[in-house]
Amino acid sequence: MSRDLRPIYTAPSESAAKERFTDFMKKWGQQYPAIIKMWNTAWTEFVPFLDCHSPRCAPAAPIPVSSRRTDRHRLCRGGDRQANAALHHIVEVRLSYDTATQNYRDTHLDKGWAIYAVFRALKRAVARQIFHALTGKCAVPDYTDLRPARRAKNLTLTAAAQHLGVWPSRVGELELGQRPNDELAERYREWLHTA
């Protein structure tokens, strides 16, 4: 039954949740009418929960605060402050190490965005990625080919690490998929192909 409930509370909108609830009702309504009745009476309390698909769960959602001549937004002051702090730290780390995030920041600052607006946009993107990862809708990079390819050529982790300029433990973590790094994986694949 819980497998059939999951599509309801992971629905992207209220109408999609209603459709999925109708399917659930057809399957389980005869056997568990009390559960159907409970869902029907609590539907209005459940609908705001669907907003957690957006960054509103943490205060990264924009709220319009426009005056007569300017249109601008501020962050939602409600929500979970610890989640907001976590999003902020994630964005700071990504700005330090991730080139795509750095390029996004630079292009939007060149367009005239303020740094807080760039942070807000990045925090919303991170919140969406985290939600999709938690609900199983996140693409996970596949590194399962790296270790067998290295072993087939009788290469050691140390030799691979020396060529790539990283620690051997980093190469091992990459092979096991514990610390994804697409750029390092691509360089590693190229080296394995030519070695």
Coordinates of C-alpha atoms in Angstrom, one line a residue:
M1 CA 0.0 0.0 0.0
S2 CA 2.8 2.5 0.8
R3 CA 4.2 1.9 -2.7
D4 CA 0.9 3.1 -4.1
L5 CA 0.8 6.1 -1.8
R6 CA 4.2 7.4 -2.8
P7 CA 3.1 8.7 -6.3
I8 CA 0.5 10.8 -4.5
Y9 CA 2.8 12.7 -2.2
T10 CA 5.6 13.0 -4.8
A11 CA 3.2 14.4 -7.4
P12 CA 4.4 17.6 -9.0
S13 CA 1.0 19.4 -8.7
E14 CA -2.3 19.1 -7.0
S15 CA -4.1 17.9 -10.2
A16 CA -1.5 15.1 -10.7
A17 CA -1.8 14.1 -7.0
K18 CA -5.6 14.0 -7.4
E19 CA -5.3 11.7 -10.4
R20 CA -2.9 9.4 -8.6
F21 CA -5.2 9.4 -5.5
T22 CA -8.1 8.3 -7.8
D23 CA -6.0 5.4 -9.0
F24 CA -5.2 4.6 -5.3
M25 CA -8.9 4.8 -4.4
K26 CA -9.8 2.3 -7.2
K27 CA -7.2 -0.2 -6.0
W28 CA -7.6 0.1 -2.2
G29 CA -11.0 1.7 -1.7
Q30 CA -13.0 -1.5 -1.2
Q31 CA -10.5 -3.0 1.2
Y32 CA -9.7 0.2 3.3
P33 CA -12.5 2.7 3.1
A34 CA -11.4 4.4 6.3
I35 CA -8.1 5.4 4.7
I36 CA -9.9 6.8 1.7
K37 CA -12.2 8.8 3.9
M38 CA -9.2 10.1 5.9
W39 CA -7.4 11.2 2.8
N40 CA -10.6 13.0 1.5
T41 CA -11.1 14.9 4.7
A42 CA -7.5 15.9 5.1
W43 CA -6.9 16.8 1.4
T44 CA -6.9 20.5 2.1
E45 CA -4.2 20.1 4.7
F46 CA -2.2 17.8 2.4
V47 CA -2.1 20.2 -0.6
P48 CA 0.5 22.7 0.9
F49 CA 2.8 19.7 1.4
L50 CA 3.1 19.5 -2.4
D51 CA 4.9 22.8 -2.3
C52 CA 7.9 21.0 -0.9
H53 CA 8.8 20.1 -4.4
S54 CA 9.8 23.7 -4.8
P55 CA 12.5 25.4 -2.7
R56 CA 9.8 26.7 -0.4
C57 CA 10.7 24.0 2.1
A58 CA 13.8 25.9 2.9
P59 CA 13.5 29.7 2.6
A60 CA 15.0 29.9 -0.9
A61 CA 11.7 30.8 -2.6
P62 CA 11.4 34.3 -4.0
I63 CA 8.6 36.6 -2.6
P64 CA 7.8 39.7 -4.7
V65 CA 8.4 43.0 -2.9
S66 CA 7.8 45.4 -5.6
S67 CA 7.3 49.2 -5.3
R68 CA 5.8 51.4 -8.0
R69 CA 8.9 51.5 -10.2
T70 CA 10.9 48.4 -9.4
D71 CA 10.2 44.8 -9.5
R72 CA 12.3 42.8 -7.1
H73 CA 12.1 39.8 -4.9
R74 CA 13.4 38.8 -1.5
L75 CA 13.8 35.4 0.2
C76 CA 11.0 33.8 2.1
R77 CA 11.6 34.5 5.8
G78 CA 9.6 31.5 6.9
G79 CA 10.7 27.9 6.6
D80 CA 13.7 26.0 8.1
R81 CA 16.6 28.3 8.8
Q82 CA 19.0 25.3 9.3
A83 CA 18.0 24.1 5.8
N84 CA 18.7 27.6 4.4
A85 CA 22.1 27.6 6.1
A86 CA 22.9 24.2 4.6
L87 CA 21.9 25.4 1.1
H88 CA 24.1 28.5 1.6
H89 CA 27.1 26.3 2.5
I90 CA 26.5 24.0 -0.4
V91 CA 26.4 27.0 -2.8
E92 CA 29.6 28.4 -1.2
V93 CA 31.4 25.1 -1.7
R94 CA 30.2 24.7 -5.2
L95 CA 31.4 28.2 -6.0
S96 CA 34.8 27.2 -4.7
Y97 CA 35.2 24.0 -6.7
D98 CA 32.5 23.5 -9.4
T99 CA 33.4 25.3 -12.7
A100 CA 29.8 25.2 -13.9
T101 CA 28.6 27.0 -10.8
Q102 CA 31.5 29.6 -11.2
N103 CA 30.6 30.2 -14.8
Y104 CA 26.9 30.7 -13.8
R105 CA 27.9 33.2 -11.2
D106 CA 30.2 35.1 -13.5
T107 CA 27.8 35.3 -16.4
H108 CA 24.9 36.5 -14.2
L109 CA 27.2 39.1 -12.5
D110 CA 28.2 40.3 -15.9
K111 CA 24.5 40.7 -16.7
G112 CA 24.1 43.0 -13.7
W113 CA 22.7 40.6 -11.2
A114 CA 23.6 41.3 -7.5
I115 CA 25.5 38.5 -5.7
Y116 CA 22.6 37.9 -3.4
A117 CA 20.3 37.3 -6.4
V118 CA 22.8 34.8 -7.8
F119 CA 23.0 33.0 -4.5
R120 CA 19.2 32.9 -4.3
A121 CA 19.0 31.3 -7.8
L122 CA 21.7 28.8 -7.0
K123 CA 20.1 27.9 -3.7
R124 CA 16.8 27.2 -5.5
A125 CA 18.6 25.0 -8.0
V126 CA 20.3 23.1 -5.2
A127 CA 17.0 22.6 -3.3
R128 CA 15.5 21.2 -6.5
Q129 CA 18.4 18.8 -7.0
I130 CA 18.3 17.6 -3.4
F131 CA 14.5 17.0 -3.7
H132 CA 15.0 15.0 -6.9
A133 CA 17.8 13.0 -5.3
L134 CA 15.7 12.2 -2.3
T135 CA 12.8 11.1 -4.4
G136 CA 14.9 9.0 -6.7
K137 CA 14.7 11.3 -9.8
C138 CA 18.4 12.2 -10.0
A139 CA 20.7 10.9 -12.6
V140 CA 23.7 9.2 -11.0
P141 CA 27.0 9.0 -12.9
D142 CA 28.1 5.5 -13.7
Y143 CA 31.7 4.8 -12.9
T144 CA 31.5 1.0 -12.8
D145 CA 33.6 0.6 -15.9
L146 CA 36.7 2.3 -14.4
R147 CA 37.9 -0.4 -11.9
P148 CA 37.5 -3.4 -14.3
A149 CA 39.3 -1.5 -17.1
R150 CA 42.2 -0.6 -14.8
R151 CA 42.5 -4.2 -13.5
A152 CA 42.3 -5.6 -17.0
K153 CA 45.4 -3.6 -17.9
N154 CA 47.2 -4.6 -14.6
L155 CA 47.5 -1.0 -13.5
T156 CA 47.7 0.0 -9.9
L157 CA 45.8 2.8 -8.1
T158 CA 49.1 4.5 -7.4
A159 CA 50.0 4.6 -11.1
A160 CA 46.6 6.0 -12.0
A161 CA 46.8 8.6 -9.2
Q162 CA 50.2 9.7 -10.3
H163 CA 49.1 10.2 -13.8
L164 CA 46.0 12.1 -12.8
G165 CA 47.7 14.1 -10.1
V166 CA 45.5 13.1 -7.2
W167 CA 45.8 10.8 -4.2
P168 CA 45.2 7.1 -4.7
S169 CA 42.3 7.1 -2.3
R170 CA 40.6 9.7 -4.5
V171 CA 40.9 7.3 -7.5
G172 CA 39.5 4.5 -5.4
E173 CA 36.6 6.6 -4.2
L174 CA 35.9 7.6 -7.8
E175 CA 35.9 3.9 -9.0
L176 CA 33.4 3.0 -6.3
G177 CA 31.2 6.0 -7.0
Q178 CA 31.6 7.4 -3.5
R179 CA 32.8 10.9 -4.7
P180 CA 31.6 11.6 -8.2
N181 CA 33.7 13.9 -10.4
D182 CA 32.8 13.8 -14.1
E183 CA 35.9 15.7 -15.2
L184 CA 38.3 13.4 -13.3
A185 CA 36.4 10.3 -14.6
E186 CA 36.7 11.5 -18.2
R187 CA 40.5 12.1 -17.8
Y188 CA 40.8 8.7 -16.2
R189 CA 38.9 7.0 -19.0
E190 CA 41.1 8.6 -21.6
W191 CA 44.2 7.5 -19.8
L192 CA 42.9 4.0 -19.4
H193 CA 42.1 3.9 -23.2
T194 CA 45.6 5.0 -24.2
A195 CA 47.5 3.1 -21.5

